[in-house]
Coordinates of C-alpha atoms in Angstrom, one line a residue:
X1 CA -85.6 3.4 -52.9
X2 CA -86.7 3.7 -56.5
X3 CA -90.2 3.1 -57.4
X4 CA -91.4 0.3 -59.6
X5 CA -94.7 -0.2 -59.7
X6 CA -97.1 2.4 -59.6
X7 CA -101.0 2.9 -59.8
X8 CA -102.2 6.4 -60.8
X9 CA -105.5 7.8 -60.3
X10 CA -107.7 4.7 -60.8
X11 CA -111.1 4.5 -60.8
X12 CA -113.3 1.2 -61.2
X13 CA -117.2 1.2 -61.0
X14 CA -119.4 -2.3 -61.2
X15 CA -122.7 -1.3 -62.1
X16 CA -123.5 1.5 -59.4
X17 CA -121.2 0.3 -57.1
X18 CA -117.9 2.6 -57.0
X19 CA -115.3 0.1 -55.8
X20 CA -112.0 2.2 -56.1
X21 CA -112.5 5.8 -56.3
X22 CA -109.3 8.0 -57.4
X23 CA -106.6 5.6 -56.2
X24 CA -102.8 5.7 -56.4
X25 CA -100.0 4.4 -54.8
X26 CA -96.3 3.4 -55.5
X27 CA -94.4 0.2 -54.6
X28 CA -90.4 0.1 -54.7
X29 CA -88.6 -2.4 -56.5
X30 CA -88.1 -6.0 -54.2
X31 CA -90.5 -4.6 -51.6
X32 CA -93.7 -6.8 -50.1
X33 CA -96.2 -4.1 -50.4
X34 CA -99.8 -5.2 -48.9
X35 CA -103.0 -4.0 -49.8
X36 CA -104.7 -5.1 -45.7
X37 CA -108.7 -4.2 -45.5
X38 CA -111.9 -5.5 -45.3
X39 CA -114.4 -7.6 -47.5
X40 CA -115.3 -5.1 -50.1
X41 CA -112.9 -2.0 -49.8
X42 CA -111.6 -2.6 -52.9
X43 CA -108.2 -4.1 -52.4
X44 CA -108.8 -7.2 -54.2
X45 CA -110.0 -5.1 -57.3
X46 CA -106.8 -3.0 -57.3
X47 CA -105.3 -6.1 -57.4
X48 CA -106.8 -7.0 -60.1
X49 CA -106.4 -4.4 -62.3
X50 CA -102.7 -4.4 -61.6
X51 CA -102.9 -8.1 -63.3
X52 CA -104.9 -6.7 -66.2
X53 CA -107.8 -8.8 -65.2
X54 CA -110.2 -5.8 -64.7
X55 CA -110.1 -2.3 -66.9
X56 CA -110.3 0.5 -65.0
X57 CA -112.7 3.6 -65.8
X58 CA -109.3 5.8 -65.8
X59 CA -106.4 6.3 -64.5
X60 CA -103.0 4.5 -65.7
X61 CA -100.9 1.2 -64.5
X62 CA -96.9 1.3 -64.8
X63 CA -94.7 -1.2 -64.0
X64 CA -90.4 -0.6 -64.2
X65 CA -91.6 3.1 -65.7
X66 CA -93.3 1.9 -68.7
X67 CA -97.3 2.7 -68.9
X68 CA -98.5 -1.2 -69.2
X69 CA -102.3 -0.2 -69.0
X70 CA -103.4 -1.3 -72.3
X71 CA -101.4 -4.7 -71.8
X72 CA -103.6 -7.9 -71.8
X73 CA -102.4 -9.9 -68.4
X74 CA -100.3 -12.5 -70.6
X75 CA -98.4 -9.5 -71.3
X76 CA -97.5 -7.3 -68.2
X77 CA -94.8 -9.6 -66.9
X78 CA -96.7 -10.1 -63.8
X79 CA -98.2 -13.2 -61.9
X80 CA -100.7 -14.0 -59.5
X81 CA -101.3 -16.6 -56.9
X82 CA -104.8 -17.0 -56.2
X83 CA -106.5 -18.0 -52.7
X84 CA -107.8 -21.8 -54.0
X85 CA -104.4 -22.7 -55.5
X86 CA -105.4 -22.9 -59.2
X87 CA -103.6 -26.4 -59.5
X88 CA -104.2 -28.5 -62.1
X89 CA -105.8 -31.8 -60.5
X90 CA -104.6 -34.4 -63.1
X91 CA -101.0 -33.1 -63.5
X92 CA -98.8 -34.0 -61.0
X93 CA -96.3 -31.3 -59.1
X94 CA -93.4 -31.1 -61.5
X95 CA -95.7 -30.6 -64.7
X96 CA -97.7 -28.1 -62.4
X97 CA -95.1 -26.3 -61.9
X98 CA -93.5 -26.6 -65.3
X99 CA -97.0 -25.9 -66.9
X100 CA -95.9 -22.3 -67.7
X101 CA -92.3 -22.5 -69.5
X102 CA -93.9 -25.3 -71.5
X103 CA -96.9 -22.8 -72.8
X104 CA -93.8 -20.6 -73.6
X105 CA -92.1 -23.1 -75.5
X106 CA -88.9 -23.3 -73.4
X107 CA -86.2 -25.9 -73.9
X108 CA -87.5 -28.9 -72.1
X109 CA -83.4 -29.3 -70.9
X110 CA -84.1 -25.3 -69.5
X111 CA -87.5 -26.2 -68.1
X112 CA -86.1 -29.2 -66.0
X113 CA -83.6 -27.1 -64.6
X114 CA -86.1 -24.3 -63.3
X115 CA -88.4 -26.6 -62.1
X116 CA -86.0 -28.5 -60.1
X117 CA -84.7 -25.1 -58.7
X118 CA -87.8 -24.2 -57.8
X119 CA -88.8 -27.4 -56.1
X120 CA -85.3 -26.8 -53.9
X121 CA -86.7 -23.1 -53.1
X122 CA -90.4 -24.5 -52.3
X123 CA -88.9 -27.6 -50.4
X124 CA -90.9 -30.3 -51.5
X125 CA -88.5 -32.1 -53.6
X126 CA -89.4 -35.4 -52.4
X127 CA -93.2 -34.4 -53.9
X128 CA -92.7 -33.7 -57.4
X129 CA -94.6 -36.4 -58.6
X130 CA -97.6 -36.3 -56.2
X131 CA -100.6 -35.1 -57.6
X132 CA -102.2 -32.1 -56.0
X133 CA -104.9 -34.4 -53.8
X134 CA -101.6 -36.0 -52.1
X135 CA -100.3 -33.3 -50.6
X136 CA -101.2 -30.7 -47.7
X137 CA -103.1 -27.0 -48.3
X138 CA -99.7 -25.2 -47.5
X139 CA -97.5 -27.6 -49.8
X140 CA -100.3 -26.6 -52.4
X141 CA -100.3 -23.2 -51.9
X142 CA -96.2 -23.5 -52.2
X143 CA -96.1 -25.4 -55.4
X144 CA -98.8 -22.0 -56.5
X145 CA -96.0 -19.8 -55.5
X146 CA -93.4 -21.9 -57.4
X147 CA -95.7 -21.9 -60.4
X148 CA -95.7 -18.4 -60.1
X149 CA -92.2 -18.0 -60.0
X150 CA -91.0 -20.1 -62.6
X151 CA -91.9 -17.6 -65.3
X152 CA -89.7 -15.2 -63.1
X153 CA -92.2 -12.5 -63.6
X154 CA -90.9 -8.7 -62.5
X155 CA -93.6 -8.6 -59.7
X156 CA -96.3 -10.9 -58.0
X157 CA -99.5 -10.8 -56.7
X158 CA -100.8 -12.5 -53.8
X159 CA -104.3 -12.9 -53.9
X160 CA -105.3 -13.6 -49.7
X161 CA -103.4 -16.8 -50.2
X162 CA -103.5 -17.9 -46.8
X163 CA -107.0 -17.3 -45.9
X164 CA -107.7 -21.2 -46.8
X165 CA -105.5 -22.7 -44.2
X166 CA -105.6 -23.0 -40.3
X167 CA -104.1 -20.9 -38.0
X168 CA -100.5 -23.2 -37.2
X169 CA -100.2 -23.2 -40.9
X170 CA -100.8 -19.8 -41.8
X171 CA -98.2 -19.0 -39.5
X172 CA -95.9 -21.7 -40.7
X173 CA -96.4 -20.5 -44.2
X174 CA -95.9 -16.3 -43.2
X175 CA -92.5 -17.4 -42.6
X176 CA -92.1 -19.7 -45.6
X177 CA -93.0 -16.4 -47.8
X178 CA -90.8 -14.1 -46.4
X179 CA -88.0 -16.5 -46.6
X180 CA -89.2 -17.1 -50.3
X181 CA -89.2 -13.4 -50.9
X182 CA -85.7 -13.2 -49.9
X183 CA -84.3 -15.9 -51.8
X184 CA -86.0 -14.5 -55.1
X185 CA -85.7 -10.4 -54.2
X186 CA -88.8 -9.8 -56.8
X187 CA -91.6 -7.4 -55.9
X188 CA -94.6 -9.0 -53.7
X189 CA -97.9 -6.9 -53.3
X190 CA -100.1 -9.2 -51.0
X191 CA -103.9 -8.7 -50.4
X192 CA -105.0 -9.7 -47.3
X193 CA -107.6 -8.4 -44.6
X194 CA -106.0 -10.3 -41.8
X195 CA -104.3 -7.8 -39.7
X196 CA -101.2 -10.2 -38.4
X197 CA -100.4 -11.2 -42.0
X198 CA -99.7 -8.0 -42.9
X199 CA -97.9 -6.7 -39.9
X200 CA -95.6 -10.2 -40.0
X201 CA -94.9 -9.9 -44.1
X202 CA -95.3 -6.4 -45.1
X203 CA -92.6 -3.1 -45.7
X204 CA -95.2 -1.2 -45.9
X205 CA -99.1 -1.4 -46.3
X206 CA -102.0 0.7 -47.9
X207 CA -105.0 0.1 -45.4
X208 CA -107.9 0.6 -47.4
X209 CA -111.7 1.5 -46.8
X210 CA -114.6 1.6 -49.0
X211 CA -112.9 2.1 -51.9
X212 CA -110.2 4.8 -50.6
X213 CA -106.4 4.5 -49.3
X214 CA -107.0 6.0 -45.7
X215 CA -102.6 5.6 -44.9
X216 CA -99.7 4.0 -46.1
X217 CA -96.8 3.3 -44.0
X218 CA -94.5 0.6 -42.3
X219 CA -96.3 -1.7 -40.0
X220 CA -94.9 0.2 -37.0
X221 CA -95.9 3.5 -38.2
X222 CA -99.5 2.4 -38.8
X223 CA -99.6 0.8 -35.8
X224 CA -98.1 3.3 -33.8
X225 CA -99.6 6.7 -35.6
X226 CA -102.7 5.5 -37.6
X227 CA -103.9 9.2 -39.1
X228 CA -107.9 8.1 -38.9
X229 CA -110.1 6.8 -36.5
X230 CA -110.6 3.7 -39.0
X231 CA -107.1 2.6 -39.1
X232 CA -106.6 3.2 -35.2
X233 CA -109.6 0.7 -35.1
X234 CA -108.9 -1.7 -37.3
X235 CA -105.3 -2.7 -36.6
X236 CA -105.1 -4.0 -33.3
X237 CA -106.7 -2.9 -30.3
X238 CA -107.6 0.8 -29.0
X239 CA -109.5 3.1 -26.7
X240 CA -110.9 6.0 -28.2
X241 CA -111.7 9.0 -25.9
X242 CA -113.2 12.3 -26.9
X243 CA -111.6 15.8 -25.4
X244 CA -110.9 19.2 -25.9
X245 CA -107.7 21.6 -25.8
X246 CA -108.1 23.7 -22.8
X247 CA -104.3 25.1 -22.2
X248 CA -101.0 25.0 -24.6
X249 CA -97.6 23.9 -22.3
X250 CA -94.5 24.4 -22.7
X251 CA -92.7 22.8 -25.6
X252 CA -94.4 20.4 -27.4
X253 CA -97.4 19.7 -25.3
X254 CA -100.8 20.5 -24.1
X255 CA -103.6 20.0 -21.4
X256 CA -106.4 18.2 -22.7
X257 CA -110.1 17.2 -20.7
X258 CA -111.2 14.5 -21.3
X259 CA -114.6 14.8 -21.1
X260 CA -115.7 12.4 -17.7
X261 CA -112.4 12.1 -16.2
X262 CA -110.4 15.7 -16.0
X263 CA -107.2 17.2 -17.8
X264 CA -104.5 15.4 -18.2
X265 CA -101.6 16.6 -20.0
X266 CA -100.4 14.6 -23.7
X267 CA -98.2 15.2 -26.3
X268 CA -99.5 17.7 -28.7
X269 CA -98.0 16.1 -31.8
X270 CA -101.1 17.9 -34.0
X271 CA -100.4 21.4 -32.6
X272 CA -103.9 22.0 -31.9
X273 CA -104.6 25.1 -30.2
X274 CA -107.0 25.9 -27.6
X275 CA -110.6 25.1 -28.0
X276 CA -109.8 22.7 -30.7
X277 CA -112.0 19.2 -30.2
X278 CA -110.0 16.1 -30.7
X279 CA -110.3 12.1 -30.7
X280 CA -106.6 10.3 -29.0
X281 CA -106.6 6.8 -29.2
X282 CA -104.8 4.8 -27.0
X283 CA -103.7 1.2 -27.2
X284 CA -104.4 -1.3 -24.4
X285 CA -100.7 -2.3 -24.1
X286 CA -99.5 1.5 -23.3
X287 CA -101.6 1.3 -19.5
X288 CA -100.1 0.3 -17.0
X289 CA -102.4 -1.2 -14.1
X290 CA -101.4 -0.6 -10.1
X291 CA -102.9 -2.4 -7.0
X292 CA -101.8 1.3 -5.2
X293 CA -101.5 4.3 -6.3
X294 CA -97.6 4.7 -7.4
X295 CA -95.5 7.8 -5.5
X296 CA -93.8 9.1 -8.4
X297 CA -96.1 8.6 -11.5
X298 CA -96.7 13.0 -12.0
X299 CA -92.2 13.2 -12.2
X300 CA -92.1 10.5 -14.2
X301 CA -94.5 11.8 -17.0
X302 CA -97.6 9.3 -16.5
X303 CA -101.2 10.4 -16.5
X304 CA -103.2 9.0 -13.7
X305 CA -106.9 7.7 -12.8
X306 CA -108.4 5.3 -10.7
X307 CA -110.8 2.4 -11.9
X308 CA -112.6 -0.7 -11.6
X309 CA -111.6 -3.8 -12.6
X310 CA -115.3 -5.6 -14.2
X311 CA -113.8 -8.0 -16.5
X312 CA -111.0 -10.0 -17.1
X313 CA -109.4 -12.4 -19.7
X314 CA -106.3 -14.5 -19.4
X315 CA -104.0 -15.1 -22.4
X316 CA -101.2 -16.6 -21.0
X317 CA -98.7 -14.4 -22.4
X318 CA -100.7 -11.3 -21.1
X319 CA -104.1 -10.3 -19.6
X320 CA -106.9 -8.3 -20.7
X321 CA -108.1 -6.3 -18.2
X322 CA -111.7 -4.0 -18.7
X323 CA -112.1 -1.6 -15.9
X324 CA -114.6 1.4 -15.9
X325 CA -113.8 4.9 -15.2
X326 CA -115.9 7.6 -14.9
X327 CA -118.2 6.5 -17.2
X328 CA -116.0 5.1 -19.1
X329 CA -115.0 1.5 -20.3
X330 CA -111.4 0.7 -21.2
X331 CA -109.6 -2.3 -22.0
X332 CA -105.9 -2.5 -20.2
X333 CA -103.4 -5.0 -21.3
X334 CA -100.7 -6.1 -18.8
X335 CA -97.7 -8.5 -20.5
X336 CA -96.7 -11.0 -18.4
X337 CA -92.7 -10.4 -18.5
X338 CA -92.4 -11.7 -14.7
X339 CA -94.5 -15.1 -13.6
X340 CA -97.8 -14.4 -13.6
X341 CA -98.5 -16.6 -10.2
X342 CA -95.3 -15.1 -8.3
X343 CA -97.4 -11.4 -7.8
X344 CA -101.3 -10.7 -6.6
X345 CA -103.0 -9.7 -10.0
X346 CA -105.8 -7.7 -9.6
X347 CA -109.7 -9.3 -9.6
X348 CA -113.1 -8.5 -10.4
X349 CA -114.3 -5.9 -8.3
X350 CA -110.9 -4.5 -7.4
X351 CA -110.5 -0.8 -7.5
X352 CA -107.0 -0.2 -9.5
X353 CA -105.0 2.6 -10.5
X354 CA -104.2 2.9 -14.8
X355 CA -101.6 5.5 -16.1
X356 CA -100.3 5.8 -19.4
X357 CA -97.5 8.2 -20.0
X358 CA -98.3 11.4 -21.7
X359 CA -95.9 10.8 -25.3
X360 CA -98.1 7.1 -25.5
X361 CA -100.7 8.6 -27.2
X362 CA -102.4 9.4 -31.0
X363 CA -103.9 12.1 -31.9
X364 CA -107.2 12.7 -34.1
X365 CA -108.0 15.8 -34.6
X366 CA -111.4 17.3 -35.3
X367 CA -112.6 13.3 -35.4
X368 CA -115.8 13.0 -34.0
X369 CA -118.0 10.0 -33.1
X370 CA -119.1 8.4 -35.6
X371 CA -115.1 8.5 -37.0
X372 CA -116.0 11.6 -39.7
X373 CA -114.1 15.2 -39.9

């Protein structure tokens, strides 16, 4: 896929504070591209400068292979939508939304056309003549989009524009973008730092701390093979356990104890040799939880300990279990995919057996602790 946007080597600084240090990154042409952290790692900045709203230090901006760095924002082709909507209060929804063409001196005949399209795209047709106070947080934050659009910029910014609404809606409107994206094919990068959002919308997405890009990938290979201990913690759920590699196996795997419970054998997708320390994370849903221990789990791959159950939390949809082992505690999840009251589940206080099979794991090497190399 060819690349269209790109960020090289940029560097921003706010008095002492170093928000982006050394940062690049290339988005392809019609992808939604998300920029997911937390408050302060510098996502919203990068944004930002992609816009033309902040200067970086160094380091260049290009946008369809042309270096737009030096462009002022009215110049770059690109638009943003903002968390608070932006909307003009005293103009009503069509002249909202035709606000831009109108600066550019458009045809009013070409201008009543767009907007109409893009009222048919947002859905709110039936609105158009509404004023912003008469109409919902997600049919504001659409007519944003729309207003957006209507200057059919080459790419769009989404600055956390969900954050604002409740939880039905922000679902609601996840689909409503991705549907939008489709229709109009542009490029979307979206800043967000809630997780789902970017795991529901995105291609792919930069997870970003203090400052850095620590991976970029599609949602299921960040999920799925974060490289750091930071992105392992901070998408989804995981259990982090520390070990060391006592024996190479054959193929493609090694034996690995796990300091408080014993050896166990995992995929060695690092090829770390003997004597090599090493982090594995493991995600709650990859355990499976037994009332007794099962016959066949050492032919059938899994790994094997037993445990106490010490706290539980039902979710309809799937439990949480926490059970200790060793001295170790370790949240299991168990999906409910049969009826949850037609089997005995275990209870507090009920010594269970957990196995996880030995390929359902990541791999951190030489992370220690406190997540540093």
């Amino acid at each position: 896929m060819e690349s269209f946007f790109k960020l090289e080597n940029i560097n921003k600084t706010f008095g002492t504070h170093r928000a982006v240090y050394d940062v690049s990154l290339n988005v392809n042409k019609g992808e939604v591209f998300s920029l997911l952290g937390p408050s302060g790692c510098g996502k919203t900045t990068m944004l930002r400068v992609a816009a033309g709203f902040e200067e970086p230090e160094s380091g260049k901006v290009f946008l369809d292979g042309k270096d737009i760095s030096s462009l002022p924002p009215n110049k770059r082709k690109i638009n943003t939508v903002f968390q608070n909507y932006a909307l003009f209060p005293h103009l009503n929804i069509y002249d909202n939304i035709a606000f831009g063409p109108r600066i550019a001196k458009i045809p009013e005949s070409e201008i009543e056309k767009r907007v109409k399209n893009m009222l048919e795209l947002i859905r709110l047709e039936e609105h158009a003549f509404k004023r912003p106070d008469q109409i919902s947080g997600g049919q504001k934050q659409r007519v944003a989009i729309a207003r957006a659009l209507i200057n059919r910029p080459s790419l769009l910014l989404l600055d956390e524009p969900l954050a604002a609404l409740d939880l039905k809606l922000r679902q609601h409107m996840l689909l409503e973008l991705d549907r939008i994206h489709d229709e109009v094919g542009i490029t979307f990068i979206y800043v967000t730092h809630d997780q789902t959002e970017a795991m529901s919308l995105s291609d792919r997405i930069a997870v970003m701390n203090k400052g850095r890009i620590e991976q970029i990938g599609t949602p299921a290979e960040i999920y799925e093979s974060p490289r750091t201990k930071f992105v392992a913690e901070f998408i989804g759920d995981t259990n982090f356990f520390e070990g060391k590699v006592v024996e190479r196996l054959d193929g493609e795997y090694c034996k690995i104890d796990l300091f408080g419970f014993g050896e166990f054998a995992f995929f060695n997708e690092s090829r770390l040799d003997v004597g090599a320390n090493v982090t594995i994370s493991m995600r709650p849903e990859k355990f499976r939880v037994y009332m007794e221990r099962p016959a066949d789990s050492a032919a059938s791959g899994m790994n094997l300990i037993k445990a106490k159950v010490v706290d539980i939390v039902y979710q309809g949809a799937q439990t949480n279990y926490w059970v200790i082992a060793g001295d170790k505690r370790i949240c299991v999840r168990q999906q409910h995919n049969r009826c949850y009251l037609d089997l005995r589940q275990p209870t507090w206080n009920d010594e269970v057996w957990i196995a996880w099979h030995k390929d359902d794991v990541n791999m951190l090497a030489g992370v220690s602790q406190n997540g540093e190399s």
